[in-house]
CSV table of C-alpha atoms in Angstrom, one decimal:
chain,number,residue,atom,x,y,z
A,1287,MET,CA,0.0,0.0,0.0
A,1288,LYS,CA,1.3,3.4,-0.9
A,1289,GLY,CA,2.0,5.5,2.1
A,1290,PRO,CA,1.1,9.2,2.7
A,1291,ALA,CA,3.1,11.7,0.7
A,1292,ALA,CA,5.6,13.9,2.5
A,1293,ILE,CA,4.5,17.5,1.7
A,1294,PRO,CA,5.9,20.9,2.9
A,1295,ALA,CA,3.2,22.8,4.7
A,1296,ASP,CA,3.5,25.8,2.5
A,1297,ARG,CA,2.5,23.8,-0.5
A,1298,ILE,CA,-0.9,22.7,0.6
A,1299,GLY,CA,-2.5,26.1,1.3
A,1300,GLY,CA,-6.1,26.0,2.4
A,1301,GLY,CA,-6.8,22.6,0.7
A,1302,GLY,CA,-9.6,20.6,2.3
A,1303,PHE,CA,-9.1,17.4,4.4
A,1304,ARG,CA,-11.6,14.7,5.2
A,1305,TYR,CA,-11.2,14.5,8.9
A,1306,PHE,CA,-9.6,17.8,10.0
A,1307,ASP,CA,-13.0,19.3,11.2
A,1308,PHE,CA,-13.7,16.2,13.3
A,1309,VAL,CA,-10.3,16.4,15.0
A,1310,MET,CA,-10.7,20.1,15.6
A,1311,ALA,CA,-14.2,19.5,17.2
A,1312,ALA,CA,-12.8,16.8,19.4
A,1313,PHE,CA,-10.0,19.1,20.5
A,1314,VAL,CA,-12.4,22.0,21.5
A,1315,THR,CA,-14.9,19.6,23.1
A,1316,ILE,CA,-12.4,17.9,25.4
A,1317,LEU,CA,-10.8,21.2,26.3
A,1318,LEU,CA,-14.2,22.7,27.4
A,1319,LEU,CA,-15.5,19.6,29.1
A,1320,SER,CA,-12.3,19.0,31.1
A,1321,ASN,CA,-12.6,22.6,32.3
A,1322,VAL,CA,-16.3,22.4,33.1
A,1323,ILE,CA,-16.7,18.9,34.5
A,1324,GLY,CA,-13.2,18.1,35.7
A,1325,ALA,CA,-12.0,21.4,37.1
A,1326,GLY,CA,-14.6,21.7,39.9
A,1327,LYS,CA,-13.8,18.4,41.7
A,1328,VAL,CA,-10.9,17.5,43.9
A,1329,SER,CA,-10.4,13.7,44.3
A,1330,ALA,CA,-8.3,11.5,46.5
A,1331,ILE,CA,-7.0,8.0,45.9
A,1332,ASP,CA,-5.0,6.3,48.6
A,1333,GLY,CA,-4.2,9.6,50.1
A,1334,PHE,CA,-3.1,11.2,46.9
A,1335,VAL,CA,-5.1,14.4,46.3
A,1336,PHE,CA,-5.5,15.7,42.7
A,1337,GLY,CA,-7.9,17.7,40.5
A,1338,ALA,CA,-10.2,15.3,38.6
A,1339,GLY,CA,-9.6,17.3,35.4
A,1340,ILE,CA,-6.1,16.0,35.2
A,1341,LEU,CA,-7.4,12.7,33.9
A,1342,PHE,CA,-8.8,14.3,30.8
A,1343,PHE,CA,-7.2,17.7,30.1
A,1344,PRO,CA,-3.9,16.1,28.9
A,1345,VAL,CA,-6.0,14.4,26.2
A,1346,SER,CA,-6.3,17.9,24.6
A,1347,TYR,CA,-2.5,17.9,24.3
A,1348,VAL,CA,-2.6,14.5,22.7
A,1349,ILE,CA,-5.0,15.8,20.1
A,1350,GLY,CA,-2.9,18.9,19.7
A,1351,ASP,CA,0.0,16.6,18.9
A,1352,VAL,CA,-2.1,14.8,16.4
A,1353,LEU,CA,-3.2,18.0,14.7
A,1354,THR,CA,0.4,19.3,14.4
A,1355,GLU,CA,1.8,16.0,13.3
A,1356,VAL,CA,-0.8,15.2,10.7
A,1357,TYR,CA,-2.0,18.7,9.5
A,1358,GLY,CA,0.9,21.0,10.4
A,1359,TYR,CA,1.4,23.9,12.7
A,1360,ALA,CA,-0.8,26.4,10.8
A,1361,ARG,CA,-3.9,24.2,11.1
A,1362,ALA,CA,-3.1,23.4,14.8
A,1363,ARG,CA,-2.8,27.1,15.3
A,1364,ARG,CA,-6.4,27.6,14.0
A,1365,CYS,CA,-7.6,25.0,16.5
A,1366,ILE,CA,-5.8,26.6,19.4
A,1367,TRP,CA,-7.4,29.9,18.6
A,1368,ALA,CA,-10.8,28.2,18.3
A,1369,GLY,CA,-10.2,26.6,21.7
A,1370,PHE,CA,-9.1,30.0,23.2
A,1371,GLY,CA,-12.2,31.7,21.9
A,1372,ALA,CA,-14.4,28.9,23.3
A,1373,MET,CA,-12.8,29.1,26.7
A,1374,ILE,CA,-13.4,32.9,26.8
A,1375,PHE,CA,-17.1,32.4,25.9
A,1376,LEU,CA,-17.3,29.6,28.6
A,1377,ALA,CA,-15.9,32.0,31.2
A,1378,VAL,CA,-18.2,34.9,30.2
A,1379,MET,CA,-21.3,32.7,30.0
A,1380,SER,CA,-20.6,31.1,33.4
A,1381,ALA,CA,-20.1,34.5,35.0
A,1382,VAL,CA,-23.3,35.8,33.5
A,1383,VAL,CA,-25.5,32.8,34.3
A,1384,VAL,CA,-24.2,32.5,37.9
A,1385,ALA,CA,-24.8,36.2,38.5
A,1386,MET,CA,-28.4,36.1,37.3
A,1387,PRO,CA,-30.9,36.1,40.2
A,1388,PRO,CA,-32.5,32.7,40.9
A,1389,ALA,CA,-36.2,32.3,40.5
A,1390,PRO,CA,-38.3,32.1,43.7
A,1391,GLY,CA,-38.4,28.5,44.9
A,1392,TRP,CA,-35.3,27.4,42.9
A,1393,GLU,CA,-32.9,25.8,45.4
A,1394,GLY,CA,-30.0,25.2,43.2
A,1395,GLN,CA,-28.1,28.5,43.3
A,1396,ALA,CA,-25.5,27.5,45.9
A,1397,ALA,CA,-24.7,24.3,44.1
A,1398,TYR,CA,-24.6,26.1,40.8
A,1399,GLU,CA,-22.2,28.7,42.1
A,1400,ALA,CA,-20.0,25.9,43.6
A,1401,VAL,CA,-19.6,24.3,40.2
A,1402,PHE,CA,-19.6,27.1,37.8
A,1403,GLY,CA,-18.7,30.2,39.9
A,1404,ALA,CA,-15.0,30.0,39.2
A,1405,VAL,CA,-12.7,32.7,40.7
A,1406,PRO,CA,-11.8,35.2,38.0
A,1407,ARG,CA,-8.1,34.8,38.8
A,1408,ILE,CA,-8.2,31.1,38.2
A,1409,VAL,CA,-10.1,31.6,34.9
A,1410,LEU,CA,-7.5,34.1,33.7
A,1411,ALA,CA,-4.7,31.7,34.7
A,1412,SER,CA,-6.3,28.8,33.0
A,1413,ILE,CA,-6.9,30.6,29.7
A,1414,ALA,CA,-3.4,32.2,29.6
A,1415,ALA,CA,-1.7,28.9,30.5
A,1416,PHE,CA,-3.7,27.0,27.8
A,1417,TRP,CA,-2.8,29.5,25.1
A,1418,ALA,CA,0.9,29.6,25.8
A,1419,GLY,CA,1.3,25.9,26.6
A,1420,GLU,CA,-0.6,24.7,23.5
A,1421,PHE,CA,1.4,27.0,21.2
A,1422,VAL,CA,4.7,25.9,22.7
A,1423,ASN,CA,3.7,22.3,22.4
A,1424,SER,CA,2.8,22.6,18.7
A,1425,TYR,CA,5.9,24.6,17.9
A,1426,VAL,CA,8.3,22.2,19.6
A,1427,LEU,CA,6.6,19.2,17.9
A,1428,ALA,CA,6.7,20.8,14.4
A,1429,ARG,CA,10.4,21.8,14.8
A,1430,MET,CA,11.3,18.3,16.1
A,1431,LYS,CA,9.6,16.7,13.2
A,1432,LEU,CA,11.9,18.6,10.8
A,1433,LEU,CA,15.0,17.7,12.9
A,1434,THR,CA,14.1,14.0,13.1
A,1435,LYS,CA,13.0,13.9,9.4
A,1436,GLY,CA,9.6,12.5,10.5
A,1437,LYS,CA,11.1,9.6,12.5
A,1438,HIS,CA,10.6,8.7,16.1
A,1439,LEU,CA,7.2,10.1,16.7
A,1440,TRP,CA,7.3,9.2,20.3
A,1441,SER,CA,10.2,11.6,20.9
A,1442,ARG,CA,8.2,14.4,19.4
A,1443,THR,CA,5.0,13.8,21.3
A,1444,ILE,CA,6.6,13.3,24.7
A,1445,GLY,CA,9.3,16.0,24.2
A,1446,SER,CA,6.7,18.6,23.1
A,1447,THR,CA,4.5,17.7,26.1
A,1448,VAL,CA,7.4,18.0,28.5
A,1449,VAL,CA,8.0,21.6,27.3
A,1450,GLY,CA,4.3,22.6,26.6
A,1451,GLN,CA,2.9,21.2,29.8
A,1452,GLY,CA,5.9,22.7,31.7
A,1453,VAL,CA,5.0,26.2,30.3
A,1454,ASP,CA,1.3,25.6,31.1
A,1455,SER,CA,2.0,24.6,34.7
A,1456,LEU,CA,4.6,27.4,35.2
A,1457,ILE,CA,1.9,30.0,34.2
A,1458,PHE,CA,-1.2,28.4,35.7
A,1459,TYR,CA,-0.2,27.5,39.3
A,1460,PRO,CA,1.7,30.7,40.3
A,1461,LEU,CA,-0.8,32.9,38.6
A,1462,ALA,CA,-3.8,31.1,40.1
A,1463,PHE,CA,-2.6,30.2,43.6
A,1464,LEU,CA,0.6,32.2,44.6
A,1465,GLY,CA,-0.3,34.2,47.7
A,1466,VAL,CA,-3.4,32.0,48.3
A,1467,TRP,CA,-1.6,28.7,49.0
A,1468,ASP,CA,1.8,28.3,50.7
A,1469,THR,CA,4.5,29.0,48.2
A,1470,ALA,CA,6.1,25.5,48.7
A,1471,GLN,CA,2.7,23.9,48.1
A,1472,VAL,CA,2.2,25.8,44.9
A,1473,PHE,CA,5.4,24.5,43.5
A,1474,THR,CA,4.9,21.0,44.8
A,1475,VAL,CA,1.5,20.7,43.1
A,1476,LEU,CA,3.0,22.3,40.0
A,1477,VAL,CA,5.8,19.8,39.7
A,1478,THR,CA,3.5,16.8,40.6
A,1479,ASN,CA,0.8,17.7,38.2
A,1480,TRP,CA,3.3,18.4,35.4
A,1481,GLY,CA,4.9,15.0,36.0
A,1482,LEU,CA,1.5,13.3,35.9
A,1483,LYS,CA,0.5,15.0,32.7
A,1484,VAL,CA,3.8,14.0,31.0
A,1485,LEU,CA,3.3,10.4,32.3
A,1486,TRP,CA,-0.2,10.3,30.9
A,1487,GLU,CA,1.1,11.5,27.5
A,1488,ALA,CA,3.7,8.7,27.5
A,1489,LEU,CA,1.1,6.1,28.4
A,1490,LEU,CA,-1.1,7.3,25.5
A,1491,THR,CA,1.7,7.0,23.0
A,1492,PRO,CA,0.4,3.8,21.4
A,1493,VAL,CA,-3.0,5.5,20.9
A,1494,THR,CA,-1.3,8.5,19.4
A,1495,TYR,CA,0.6,6.3,17.0
A,1496,ALA,CA,-2.6,4.5,15.9
A,1497,VAL,CA,-4.5,7.8,15.4
A,1498,VAL,CA,-1.7,9.6,13.6
A,1499,GLY,CA,-1.1,6.6,11.3
A,1500,TRP,CA,-4.7,6.2,10.5
A,1501,LEU,CA,-5.2,9.9,9.7
A,1502,LYS,CA,-2.1,10.1,7.5
A,1503,ARG,CA,-3.2,7.1,5.5
A,1504,ARG,CA,-6.8,8.5,5.1
A,1505,GLU,CA,-5.7,12.0,4.3
A,1506,GLY,CA,-2.8,10.8,2.1
A,1507,VAL,CA,-0.4,13.4,3.3
A,1508,ASP,CA,2.4,13.8,5.9
A,1509,VAL,CA,2.9,17.5,6.5
A,1510,PHE,CA,6.3,19.0,7.3
A,1511,ASP,CA,6.5,22.6,8.4
A,1512,GLN,CA,9.0,23.8,5.9
A,1513,GLY,CA,8.6,27.5,5.2
A,1514,THR,CA,6.0,27.9,7.9
A,1515,ASP,CA,5.5,31.2,9.7
A,1516,PHE,CA,5.4,30.1,13.3
A,1517,THR,CA,3.9,33.3,14.7
A,1518,PRO,CA,1.0,32.5,16.9
A,1519,PHE,CA,-0.7,35.8,16.1
A,1520,ARG,CA,-2.6,34.8,12.9
A,1521,THR,CA,-5.2,32.2,11.9
A,1522,ARG,CA,-4.7,31.9,8.2
A,1523,VAL,CA,-3.3,28.7,6.9
């Protein structure tokens, strides 16, 4: 069977792909749900305390890796901006809905505020960390793909996650909790959660290989970011 053709990113322009929209939708969906459903709960297993969202939020990085590896940095950039916009809308909608006065007889306001009434500082930290971390993750993966000539996918997915999740954690935890938690606790949680996210990425490597291989065969291309403008401040392909 003929494999996908290696194509420089600057030669495919805005050409359509069969599955790009579905991958983009999955990226934004997991991002939003991990922030809505997972962020509000703290869990404990055998004495180890962690935010429940850590189980699912790293999957957005896996999909980010798939986007960059299969479709190139420029299309991954569009997805990151789509996710960024969706997170801002989520924050605004949550604030507005929580602030609306409850109807007489409705007893759910306290519970609603507990789940959706996020502290503005944490919301800002989350959005800023996501934006920076995802762009760093995509950039590192795209550059490593050129350096490795498309070989050793595992080194790119894990290496980009080490750096991208590192940037994410270095922005989020100090911005969200420094001065609220003890400083030592902030950095302990930062390092612990960063390590768990990287471990999760490593464990999902076989899944990443399978999805990347399937998409490349279906789309018939293997995009290399030669001649790509790596600025994050644009959405054009």
